[in-house]
C-alpha positions in Angstrom: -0.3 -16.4 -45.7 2.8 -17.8 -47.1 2.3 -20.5 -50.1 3.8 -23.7 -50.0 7.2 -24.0 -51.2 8.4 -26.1 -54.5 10.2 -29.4 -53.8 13.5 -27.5 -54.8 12.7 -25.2 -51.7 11.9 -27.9 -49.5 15.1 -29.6 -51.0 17.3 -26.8 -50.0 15.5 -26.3 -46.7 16.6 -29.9 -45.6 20.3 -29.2 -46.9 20.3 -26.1 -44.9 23.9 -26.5 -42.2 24.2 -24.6 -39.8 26.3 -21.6 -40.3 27.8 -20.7 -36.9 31.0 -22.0 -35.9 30.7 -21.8 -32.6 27.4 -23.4 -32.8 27.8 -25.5 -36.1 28.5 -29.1 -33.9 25.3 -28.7 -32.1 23.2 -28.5 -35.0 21.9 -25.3 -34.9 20.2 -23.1 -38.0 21.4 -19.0 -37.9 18.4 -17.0 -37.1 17.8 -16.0 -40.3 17.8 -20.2 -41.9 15.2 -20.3 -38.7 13.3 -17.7 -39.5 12.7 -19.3 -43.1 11.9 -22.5 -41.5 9.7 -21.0 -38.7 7.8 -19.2 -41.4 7.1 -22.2 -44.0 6.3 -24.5 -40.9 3.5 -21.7 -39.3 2.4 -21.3 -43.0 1.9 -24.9 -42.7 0.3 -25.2 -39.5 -2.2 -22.4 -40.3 -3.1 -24.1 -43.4 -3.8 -27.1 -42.5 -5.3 -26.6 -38.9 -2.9 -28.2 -36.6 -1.3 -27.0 -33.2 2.9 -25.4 -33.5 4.1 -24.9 -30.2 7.0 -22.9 -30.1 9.8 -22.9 -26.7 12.6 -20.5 -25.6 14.5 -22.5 -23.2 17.4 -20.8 -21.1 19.7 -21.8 -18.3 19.3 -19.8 -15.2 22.0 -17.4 -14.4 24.5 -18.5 -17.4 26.5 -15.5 -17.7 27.4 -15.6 -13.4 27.8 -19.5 -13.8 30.4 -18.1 -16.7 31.9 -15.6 -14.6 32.1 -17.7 -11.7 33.3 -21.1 -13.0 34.8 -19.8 -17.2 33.7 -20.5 -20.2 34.5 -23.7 -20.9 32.1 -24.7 -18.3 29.6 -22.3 -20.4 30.5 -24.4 -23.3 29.4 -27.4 -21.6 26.4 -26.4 -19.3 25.1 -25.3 -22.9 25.9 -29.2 -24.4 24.4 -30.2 -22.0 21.4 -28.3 -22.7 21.6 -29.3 -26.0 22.1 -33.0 -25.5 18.9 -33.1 -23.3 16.6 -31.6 -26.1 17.7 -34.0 -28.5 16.7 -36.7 -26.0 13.6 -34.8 -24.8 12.4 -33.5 -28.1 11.1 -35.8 -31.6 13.0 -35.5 -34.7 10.0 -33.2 -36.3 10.5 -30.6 -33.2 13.4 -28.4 -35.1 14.7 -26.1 -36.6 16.5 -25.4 -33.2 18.6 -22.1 -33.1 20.3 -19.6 -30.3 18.9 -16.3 -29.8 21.7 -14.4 -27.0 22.2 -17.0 -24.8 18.4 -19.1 -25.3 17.6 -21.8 -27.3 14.0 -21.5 -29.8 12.6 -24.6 -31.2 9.3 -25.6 -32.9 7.6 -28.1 -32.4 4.8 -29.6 -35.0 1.9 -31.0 -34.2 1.9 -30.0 -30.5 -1.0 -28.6 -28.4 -0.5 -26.1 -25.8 -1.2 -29.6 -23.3 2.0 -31.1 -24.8 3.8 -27.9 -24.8 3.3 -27.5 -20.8 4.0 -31.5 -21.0 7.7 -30.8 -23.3 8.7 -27.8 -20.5 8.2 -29.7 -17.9 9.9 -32.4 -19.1 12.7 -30.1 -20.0 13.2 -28.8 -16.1 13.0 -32.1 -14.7 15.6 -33.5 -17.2 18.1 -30.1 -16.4 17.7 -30.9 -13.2 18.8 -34.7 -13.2 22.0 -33.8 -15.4 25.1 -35.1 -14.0 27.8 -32.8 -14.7 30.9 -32.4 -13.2 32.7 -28.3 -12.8 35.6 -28.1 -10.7 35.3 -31.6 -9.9 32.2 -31.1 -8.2 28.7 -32.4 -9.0 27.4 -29.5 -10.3 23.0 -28.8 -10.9 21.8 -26.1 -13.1 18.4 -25.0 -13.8 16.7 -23.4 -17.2 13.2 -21.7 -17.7 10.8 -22.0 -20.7 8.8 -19.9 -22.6 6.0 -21.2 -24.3 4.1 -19.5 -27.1 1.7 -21.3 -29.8 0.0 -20.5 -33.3 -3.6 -20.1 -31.6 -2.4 -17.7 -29.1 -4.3 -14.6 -28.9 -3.0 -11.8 -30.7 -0.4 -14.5 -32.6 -0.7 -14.0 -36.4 2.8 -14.5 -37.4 5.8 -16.7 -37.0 7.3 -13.7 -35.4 4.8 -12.7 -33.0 4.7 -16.0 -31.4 8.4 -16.5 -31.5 8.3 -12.5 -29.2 5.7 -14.5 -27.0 7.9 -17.7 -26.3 11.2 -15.7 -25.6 8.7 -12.5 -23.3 7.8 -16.0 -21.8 10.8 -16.7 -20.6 11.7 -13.3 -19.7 8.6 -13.9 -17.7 10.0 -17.1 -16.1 13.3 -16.0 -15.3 12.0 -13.0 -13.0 
């Protein structure tokens, strides 16, 4: 079980910026600052009894939608994305981060109910995105893994972070 870390931790934790470049405007922690954050927040969870719900979101088909339209439109089918989790998502649901081409975030406090209730919400809201490509309305669609700290066979931040994202590898097939 990891132990609670010292207010300088936690300090340093909340003055963690995002070290990506190509990700750094969107808010997003490296894998490694999410894996630390993941960690101390499932620490948290299992100490204290309460529900961590954790999502891999993707958008369906990015890499054709690249090679068909570029990659600025890439660049901002993926804002998008990003713009509809801060709207969709609370301001505890973080750290958020990109793993390939998917988004992970955690969300505190949330039962597997409100996890289905958060994906869902997530599709509906892709779906209703006005975007524009090629001066076209243009749709997209995402899938969602869902893993959580009471899953069977989850002990570890890591092990339910593999369950959200073979989640989503089950979602996109």
């Amino acid at each position: 079980e990891a132990a609670e870390p010292s207010p300088d931790a936690m300090s340093s934790m909340r003055d963690l910026r995002p070290v990506s470049r190509e990700h750094s405007h969107w808010g997003l922690f490296s894998a490694d600052q999410l894996r630390g954050l993941m960690g101390i927040g499932f620490g948290r969870a299992q100490r204290h009894g309460y529900d961590l719900a954790c999502l891999c979101i993707a958008v369906d088909r990015l890499e054709y939608l690249q090679d068909l339209y570029g990659a600025q439109a890439k660049a901002r089918i993926q804002e998008t994305l990003h713009d509809i989790l801060r709207r969709a998502t609370r301001d505890t649901d973080f750290p958020r981060a990109m793993v390939d081409d998917a988004l992970l975030v955690l969300s505190p406090h949330t039962p597997p109910a409100g996890a289905a209730v958060l994906a869902q919400r997530l599709l509906g809201a892709a779906l209703q995105a006005e975007l524009e490509l090629d001066g076209r309305p243009f749709t997209f669609t995402v899938s969602v893994g869902v893993s959580g700290n009471r899953d069977p066979g989850v002990s570890s931040v890591d092990a339910m972070s593999q369950r959200a994202q073979a989640g989503l590898a089950l979602a996109r097939a």
